[in-house]
Amino acid sequence: ASSLAAKINFKALRRKPSKSFNVRIVTIDAEMEFSCQVKWKGKDLFDLVCRTIGLREAWFFGLQYTEKGSVAWLKMDKKVLDHDVSKEEPVTFYFLAKFYPENAEEEMVQEITQHLLFLQVKKSILEEEIYCPPEASVLMASYAVQAKYGDYDPKIHKPGFLAQEELLPKRVINLYQMTPEMWEERITACYAEHRGRARDEAEMEYLKIAQDLEMYGVSYFSIRNKKGTNLMLGVDAFGLHIYDPENKLTPKISFPWNEIRNISYSDKEFAIKPLDKKTEVFKFNSSKLRVNKLILQLCIGNHDLFMRRRRVDSLEVQQMKSQAREEKARKQLERHRL
Amino acid sequence: PVPKFGPYQKALREIRNSLMPFANESG
């Protein structure tokens, strides 16, 4: 026992626990609490969350918080506590998709990545943040039902089985003189057609429809042009778009990422310099400097992903894709056997 | 360019047609 005591580093035992604080991470379907060290940077916390939920395709996601009423994202290279977050514990962050793929089927490999995006997009559609026409709402609802309930079986899925589910945006329901039973019948008719689709496949079908919706993946900001006209700026995976505030579906002008030379701001003035020198520089003002910072952050991130998609996949992504293909094949074989 | 909702166009058309008789007049 004495030799064991000699081996124990008493200094280490006496060391005070490192300073830490509690954080609450809210994902689209779960909440978790972590002890975060005061010295941790955004990346340390973000990596811990990704590891905990088993997410490797981390580049689509970020930790969101509210800064003086506007949306902000945790910076990876800045200390967590140096952000303008409420210091009341637990400090809360929302783990959400910050960037969207151009093509979910080609780019999203892991089931968890697809699932988180599916849940987030579904919520945005039901909450009417993304406009979705009635027929697409019904078809997507039928895929959401397939993902949750598996194959349709009239012996199990009796009339009324969807009564408690929120499946359609209220705006869509209000457009028609249909009872809840009629909606269920309509959705079930489509649902019955999806027989054989596994959960991940049904969720991917949902995303494939969603990604053709005009407002999918667009972050909107109120801006004013040099003449003082109110406009909307949209940032997405394809580029920058300028909208009339009355019509967030069809942009008046678009600047694809590969046609932009430079984006910059000084104070509140933002400038988009097109690659074509003959095209005029588009200048606008946003509401706050903080908003400009967020716009630029989204521009840089989306542009990086745009460039990355056009290069050969990194070794890590190649390995992930091949593992995912093997896993999918194994699961399909298993299903066939069953 | 790939048309929007490419492989889903037929299904979407069928759903649209099935909903049409129930559309609110204001809609």
PDB file of N, CA and C in Angstrom, chain A residues 133-136 138-139 143 174-178 182-183 186 190 204-205 208-209 212-214, chain B residues 2-8 11-16 18-27:
ATOM      1  N   PRO A 133     -46.325  24.333 -52.032  1.00  0.00           N
ATOM      2  CA  PRO A 133     -47.655  24.223 -52.648  1.00  0.00           C
ATOM      3  C   PRO A 133     -48.423  23.025 -52.101  1.00  0.00           C
ATOM      4  N   PRO A 134     -49.782  23.063 -52.195  1.00  0.00           N
ATOM      5  CA  PRO A 134     -50.596  21.999 -51.581  1.00  0.00           C
ATOM      6  C   PRO A 134     -50.227  20.592 -52.035  1.00  0.00           C
ATOM      7  N   GLU A 135     -50.054  20.394 -53.353  1.00  0.00           N
ATOM      8  CA  GLU A 135     -49.803  19.020 -53.836  1.00  0.00           C
ATOM      9  C   GLU A 135     -48.461  18.490 -53.323  1.00  0.00           C
ATOM     10  N   ALA A 136     -47.457  19.387 -53.245  1.00  0.00           N
ATOM     11  CA  ALA A 136     -46.147  18.953 -52.721  1.00  0.00           C
ATOM     12  C   ALA A 136     -46.271  18.683 -51.219  1.00  0.00           C
ATOM     13  N   VAL A 138     -48.834  17.485 -49.645  1.00  0.00           N
ATOM     14  CA  VAL A 138     -49.462  16.174 -49.450  1.00  0.00           C
ATOM     15  C   VAL A 138     -48.463  15.056 -49.753  1.00  0.00           C
ATOM     16  N   LEU A 139     -47.751  15.184 -50.857  1.00  0.00           N
ATOM     17  CA  LEU A 139     -46.788  14.130 -51.226  1.00  0.00           C
ATOM     18  C   LEU A 139     -45.683  14.010 -50.168  1.00  0.00           C
ATOM     19  N   TYR A 143     -44.531  10.854 -47.479  1.00  0.00           N
ATOM     20  CA  TYR A 143     -43.188  10.295 -47.235  1.00  0.00           C
ATOM     21  C   TYR A 143     -42.817  10.386 -45.747  1.00  0.00           C
ATOM     22  N   ASN A 174     -56.371  25.359 -45.030  1.00  0.00           N
ATOM     23  CA  ASN A 174     -57.394  26.397 -45.177  1.00  0.00           C
ATOM     24  C   ASN A 174     -57.778  26.693 -46.631  1.00  0.00           C
ATOM     25  N   LEU A 175     -56.983  26.178 -47.571  1.00  0.00           N
ATOM     26  CA  LEU A 175     -57.290  26.441 -48.984  1.00  0.00           C
ATOM     27  C   LEU A 175     -58.408  25.547 -49.508  1.00  0.00           C
ATOM     28  N   TYR A 176     -58.719  24.481 -48.751  1.00  0.00           N
ATOM     29  CA  TYR A 176     -59.679  23.490 -49.255  1.00  0.00           C
ATOM     30  C   TYR A 176     -60.804  23.248 -48.249  1.00  0.00           C
ATOM     31  N   GLN A 177     -61.937  22.850 -48.784  1.00  0.00           N
ATOM     32  CA  GLN A 177     -63.056  22.465 -47.914  1.00  0.00           C
ATOM     33  C   GLN A 177     -62.979  20.956 -47.731  1.00  0.00           C
ATOM     34  N   MET A 178     -62.060  20.561 -46.900  1.00  0.00           N
ATOM     35  CA  MET A 178     -61.848  19.124 -46.658  1.00  0.00           C
ATOM     36  C   MET A 178     -61.784  18.867 -45.161  1.00  0.00           C
ATOM     37  N   MET A 182     -60.818  13.457 -44.723  1.00  0.00           N
ATOM     38  CA  MET A 182     -60.543  13.511 -46.169  1.00  0.00           C
ATOM     39  C   MET A 182     -59.044  13.726 -46.425  1.00  0.00           C
ATOM     40  N   TRP A 183     -58.420  14.560 -45.604  1.00  0.00           N
ATOM     41  CA  TRP A 183     -56.970  14.776 -45.751  1.00  0.00           C
ATOM     42  C   TRP A 183     -56.227  13.470 -45.478  1.00  0.00           C
ATOM     43  N   ARG A 186     -56.484  11.166 -48.353  1.00  0.00           N
ATOM     44  CA  ARG A 186     -55.660  11.644 -49.484  1.00  0.00           C
ATOM     45  C   ARG A 186     -54.178  11.286 -49.229  1.00  0.00           C
ATOM     46  N   CYS A 190     -51.432   8.151 -51.027  1.00  0.00           N
ATOM     47  CA  CYS A 190     -50.041   8.314 -51.501  1.00  0.00           C
ATOM     48  C   CYS A 190     -49.103   7.423 -50.684  1.00  0.00           C
ATOM     49  N   MET A 204     -35.173  10.701 -47.508  1.00  0.00           N
ATOM     50  CA  MET A 204     -34.431  11.249 -48.646  1.00  0.00           C
ATOM     51  C   MET A 204     -35.376  11.685 -49.762  1.00  0.00           C
ATOM     52  N   GLU A 205     -36.438  10.902 -49.988  1.00  0.00           N
ATOM     53  CA  GLU A 205     -37.438  11.302 -50.991  1.00  0.00           C
ATOM     54  C   GLU A 205     -38.055  12.639 -50.585  1.00  0.00           C
ATOM     55  N   LYS A 208     -35.634  15.325 -51.385  1.00  0.00           N
ATOM     56  CA  LYS A 208     -35.484  15.538 -52.829  1.00  0.00           C
ATOM     57  C   LYS A 208     -36.614  16.433 -53.362  1.00  0.00           C
ATOM     58  N   ILE A 209     -37.804  16.325 -52.777  1.00  0.00           N
ATOM     59  CA  ILE A 209     -38.897  17.215 -53.190  1.00  0.00           C
ATOM     60  C   ILE A 209     -38.647  18.602 -52.595  1.00  0.00           C
ATOM     61  N   ASP A 212     -36.428  21.312 -54.194  1.00  0.00           N
ATOM     62  CA  ASP A 212     -36.905  22.030 -55.379  1.00  0.00           C
ATOM     63  C   ASP A 212     -37.856  23.166 -55.013  1.00  0.00           C
ATOM     64  N   LEU A 213     -38.138  23.334 -53.730  1.00  0.00           N
ATOM     65  CA  LEU A 213     -38.982  24.459 -53.302  1.00  0.00           C
ATOM     66  C   LEU A 213     -38.130  25.731 -53.326  1.00  0.00           C
ATOM     67  N   GLU A 214     -38.731  26.805 -53.782  1.00  0.00           N
ATOM     68  CA  GLU A 214     -37.965  28.051 -54.011  1.00  0.00           C
ATOM     69  C   GLU A 214     -37.278  28.572 -52.743  1.00  0.00           C
TER      70      GLU A 214
ATOM     71  N   VAL B   2     -32.203  20.201 -64.992  1.00  0.00           N
ATOM     72  CA  VAL B   2     -33.209  19.190 -64.612  1.00  0.00           C
ATOM     73  C   VAL B   2     -34.516  19.926 -64.263  1.00  0.00           C
ATOM     74  N   PRO B   3     -35.677  19.458 -64.798  1.00  0.00           N
ATOM     75  CA  PRO B   3     -36.926  20.152 -64.443  1.00  0.00           C
ATOM     76  C   PRO B   3     -37.242  19.990 -62.964  1.00  0.00           C
ATOM     77  N   LYS B   4     -37.895  21.007 -62.402  1.00  0.00           N
ATOM     78  CA  LYS B   4     -38.253  20.954 -60.976  1.00  0.00           C
ATOM     79  C   LYS B   4     -39.164  19.773 -60.688  1.00  0.00           C
ATOM     80  N   PHE B   5     -38.987  19.149 -59.573  1.00  0.00           N
ATOM     81  CA  PHE B   5     -39.802  18.005 -59.123  1.00  0.00           C
ATOM     82  C   PHE B   5     -39.830  16.894 -60.173  1.00  0.00           C
ATOM     83  N   GLY B   6     -38.758  16.810 -60.993  1.00  0.00           N
ATOM     84  CA  GLY B   6     -38.699  15.876 -62.118  1.00  0.00           C
ATOM     85  C   GLY B   6     -39.471  14.572 -61.935  1.00  0.00           C
ATOM     86  N   PRO B   7     -38.957  13.629 -61.109  1.00  0.00           N
ATOM     87  CA  PRO B   7     -39.609  12.312 -61.029  1.00  0.00           C
ATOM     88  C   PRO B   7     -40.953  12.341 -60.297  1.00  0.00           C
ATOM     89  N   TYR B   8     -41.284  13.467 -59.694  1.00  0.00           N
ATOM     90  CA  TYR B   8     -42.517  13.524 -58.888  1.00  0.00           C
ATOM     91  C   TYR B   8     -43.658  14.236 -59.613  1.00  0.00           C
ATOM     92  N   ALA B  11     -47.027  12.308 -59.924  1.00  0.00           N
ATOM     93  CA  ALA B  11     -47.708  12.172 -58.618  1.00  0.00           C
ATOM     94  C   ALA B  11     -48.281  13.515 -58.180  1.00  0.00           C
ATOM     95  N   LEU B  12     -47.511  14.586 -58.391  1.00  0.00           N
ATOM     96  CA  LEU B  12     -47.981  15.913 -57.975  1.00  0.00           C
ATOM     97  C   LEU B  12     -49.212  16.340 -58.779  1.00  0.00           C
ATOM     98  N   ARG B  13     -49.181  16.018 -60.085  1.00  0.00           N
ATOM     99  CA  ARG B  13     -50.332  16.377 -60.938  1.00  0.00           C
ATOM    100  C   ARG B  13     -51.589  15.645 -60.458  1.00  0.00           C
ATOM    101  N   GLU B  14     -51.422  14.367 -60.135  1.00  0.00           N
ATOM    102  CA  GLU B  14     -52.569  13.566 -59.679  1.00  0.00           C
ATOM    103  C   GLU B  14     -53.142  14.121 -58.371  1.00  0.00           C
ATOM    104  N   ILE B  15     -52.242  14.497 -57.464  1.00  0.00           N
ATOM    105  CA  ILE B  15     -52.719  15.044 -56.181  1.00  0.00           C
ATOM    106  C   ILE B  15     -53.432  16.382 -56.434  1.00  0.00           C
ATOM    107  N   ARG B  16     -52.830  17.205 -57.287  1.00  0.00           N
ATOM    108  CA  ARG B  16     -53.437  18.522 -57.589  1.00  0.00           C
ATOM    109  C   ARG B  16     -54.860  18.328 -58.118  1.00  0.00           C
ATOM    110  N   SER B  18     -56.815  15.782 -57.690  1.00  0.00           N
ATOM    111  CA  SER B  18     -57.736  15.212 -56.685  1.00  0.00           C
ATOM    112  C   SER B  18     -58.177  16.264 -55.658  1.00  0.00           C
ATOM    113  N   LEU B  19     -57.352  17.302 -55.483  1.00  0.00           N
ATOM    114  CA  LEU B  19     -57.707  18.344 -54.508  1.00  0.00           C
ATOM    115  C   LEU B  19     -58.621  19.403 -55.115  1.00  0.00           C
ATOM    116  N   MET B  20     -58.489  19.576 -56.418  1.00  0.00           N
ATOM    117  CA  MET B  20     -59.162  20.684 -57.109  1.00  0.00           C
ATOM    118  C   MET B  20     -60.668  20.826 -56.786  1.00  0.00           C
ATOM    119  N   PRO B  21     -61.445  19.725 -56.813  1.00  0.00           N
ATOM    120  CA  PRO B  21     -62.881  19.898 -56.560  1.00  0.00           C
ATOM    121  C   PRO B  21     -63.202  20.489 -55.180  1.00  0.00           C
ATOM    122  N   PHE B  22     -62.224  20.434 -54.261  1.00  0.00           N
ATOM    123  CA  PHE B  22     -62.502  20.893 -52.891  1.00  0.00           C
ATOM    124  C   PHE B  22     -61.915  22.279 -52.595  1.00  0.00           C
ATOM    125  N   ALA B  23     -61.354  22.914 -53.618  1.00  0.00           N
ATOM    126  CA  ALA B  23     -60.701  24.213 -53.391  1.00  0.00           C
ATOM    127  C   ALA B  23     -61.721  25.256 -52.967  1.00  0.00           C
ATOM    128  N   ASN B  24     -61.344  26.068 -51.992  1.00  0.00           N
ATOM    129  CA  ASN B  24     -62.194  27.195 -51.596  1.00  0.00           C
ATOM    130  C   ASN B  24     -62.290  28.150 -52.763  1.00  0.00           C
ATOM    131  N   GLU B  25     -63.423  28.804 -52.881  1.00  0.00           N
ATOM    132  CA  GLU B  25     -63.576  29.755 -53.991  1.00  0.00           C
ATOM    133  C   GLU B  25     -62.553  30.871 -53.883  1.00  0.00           C
ATOM    134  N   SER B  26     -62.296  31.305 -52.627  1.00  0.00           N
ATOM    135  CA  SER B  26     -61.327  32.393 -52.432  1.00  0.00           C
ATOM    136  C   SER B  26     -59.912  31.935 -52.797  1.00  0.00           C
ATOM    137  N   GLY B  27     -59.635  30.595 -52.598  1.00  0.00           N
ATOM    138  CA  GLY B  27     -58.310  30.067 -52.900  1.00  0.00           C
ATOM    139  C   GLY B  27     -58.086  29.987 -54.395  1.00  0.00           C
TER     140      GLY B  27
END
